[in-house]
Amino acid sequence: MTLVDHAGTAAAIELDNRYAAHNYSPLPVVAAAAEGAWITDIEGRRYLDCLAAYSAVNFGHRHPLITAAAHAQLDTVTLVSRAFHSDRLGPFCAALARLCGKDMVLPMNSGAEAVESAIKVARKWGTDVKGVPVDTANIVVAQNNFHGRTTTIISFSDDPVARGGFGPFTPGFRAVPFGDADALAAAIDEHTVAVLLEPIQGEAGIIVPPDDFLPRVRRLCTDNDVLMIVDEIQSGLARTGRTFACEHWGVVPDMYLLGKALGGGVVPLSAVVADRHILGVLHPGEHGSTFGGNPLAAAVGTTVVSILQTGEYQDRATELGAHLHAGLAGMAGVTAVRGKGLWAGVDIDPGLGTGKQISLRLAERGVLVKDTHGQTLRFAPPLVITAAEIDWAMDRFAAALASTS
Ligand SMILES: *Cc1c(COP(=O)(O)O)cnc(C)c1O
């Protein structure tokens, strides 16, 4: 019996399919509740969540400190817009700026909005500060990037599915192979205002660059008066064992882009974080968001920053990540494992099935993961997972690889 042979599950999926746009292809699991690293479906079956909403649930489902902050704020004030000050915005921005070692925060909602905002800030900085002639700026990006789904962002994607039929596209971007600092150096000219990169490429399959790459990008940006923007929306906030993945290489960018886990798994909350000489190029009316930095999101975000300040989750990601990677290494049917911390991209022998087929077999065995690019599975459980739960997931994974259904 498969998951969808249950009447409640089948009916819920049928309703979704009828009324929700088909821009995703979800596994046939209908979540109804969740706590920590576990999701319960509408039939009461439990699954170990090894995706964590693409890192948005780094601290586990319904972390008690985060839900307490949200509940308290729901009973106080939730939204006033930036037309007025709120008593939550300043403390949030101050705490996040301090966490990043920067001066200022531009709060937004989705990750894609943070990326869009950074592009605008970089272009404005290029015009106002660097002196690049109006409308001639370029930004260097990496091939196989994933930065979101808006029209401008897909303009510098090379994924044909993300782009197909959605043009015309926004000009002003140049893509070079990820990890190739020589190609990146060659792409920079006097009109370049920024380099925009994921420090570890997430959707591309958890691709870790060569060790000299990010330090060389840092030097190139400094030498050429170009802003180094790192998209830490998925890699940041403890996932890799550091607050920011860039720390693995001792690199400090000019601009951090944060999202996903910043909202504590409760609200959409993203941010651009940079020094005053960069974010200060924005003046009233030049950029905005009705919901950006609202009191509810700010209260949640402040709590997330305080959780990160303990270092507990960074340490868990390091230790449990080593455990996860040890479990995956040498597993029959796995052809490659990449990643850092509690984040692993796992390539599957095509003879055993597609990534989607294996993730379905895993769901039937109580473990939720997501495939990417055909033969790759991504393991990114909430950082509250235990070593014993990782062992259990690895047993299930081995069984799913060994099975034909
Ligand atoms: C998820 C993601 C985004 C987009 O975030 P949304 O909240 O889905 O808009 C951008 N960059 C990276 C690296 C991501 O993983």
Short mmCIF file of C-alpha atoms and ligand atoms in Angstrom, two decimals, residues 24 54 109-115 146-150 153 198 200-203 231-235 259-260 268 270 343 378, ligand 1:
data_model
loop_
_atom_site.label_atom_id
_atom_site.label_comp_id
_atom_site.label_asym_id
_atom_site.label_seq_id
_atom_site.Cartn_x
_atom_site.Cartn_y
_atom_site.Cartn_z
CA TYR A 24 5.62 22.45 -7.43
CA TYR A 54 15.22 24.26 2.66
CA ASN A 109 10.28 39.34 3.57
CA SER A 110 11.24 36.64 1.08
CA GLY A 111 14.73 35.62 0.08
CA ALA A 112 14.14 36.74 -3.48
CA GLU A 113 13.25 40.20 -2.17
CA ALA A 114 16.56 40.37 -0.32
CA VAL A 115 18.39 39.48 -3.55
CA PHE A 146 19.88 29.82 -7.44
CA HIS A 147 18.83 33.18 -5.99
CA GLY A 148 15.04 33.02 -6.28
CA ARG A 149 12.23 33.27 -8.80
CA THR A 150 11.52 36.90 -9.67
CA ILE A 153 16.64 36.92 -10.69
CA GLU A 198 26.14 31.62 -2.91
CA ILE A 200 28.03 26.97 -1.26
CA GLN A 201 25.55 26.44 -4.09
CA GLY A 202 22.43 24.90 -2.56
CA GLU A 203 19.90 24.12 -5.30
CA ASP A 231 23.65 34.94 -0.65
CA GLU A 232 23.59 33.06 2.67
CA ILE A 233 19.81 32.60 2.51
CA GLN A 234 20.16 28.80 2.60
CA SER A 235 23.78 28.31 3.74
CA GLY A 259 16.33 34.75 4.75
CA LYS A 260 14.81 31.34 5.39
CA PRO A 268 8.89 35.14 6.08
CA SER A 270 14.79 38.33 4.98
CA TRP A 343 23.93 19.76 4.83
CA ARG A 378 19.59 16.77 -0.30
C1 LIG B 1 15.61 29.86 -1.19
C2 LIG B 1 16.68 30.73 -1.72
C3 LIG B 1 16.41 32.01 -2.21
C4 LIG B 1 15.01 32.54 -2.39
O1 LIG B 1 14.30 32.62 -1.20
P1 LIG B 1 12.69 32.72 -1.24
O2 LIG B 1 12.33 33.02 0.18
O3 LIG B 1 12.17 31.41 -1.72
O4 LIG B 1 12.37 33.84 -2.16
C5 LIG B 1 17.49 32.79 -2.61
N1 LIG B 1 18.73 32.33 -2.53
C6 LIG B 1 19.04 31.11 -2.06
C7 LIG B 1 20.46 30.67 -1.99
C8 LIG B 1 18.02 30.25 -1.65
O5 LIG B 1 18.31 29.03 -1.23
#
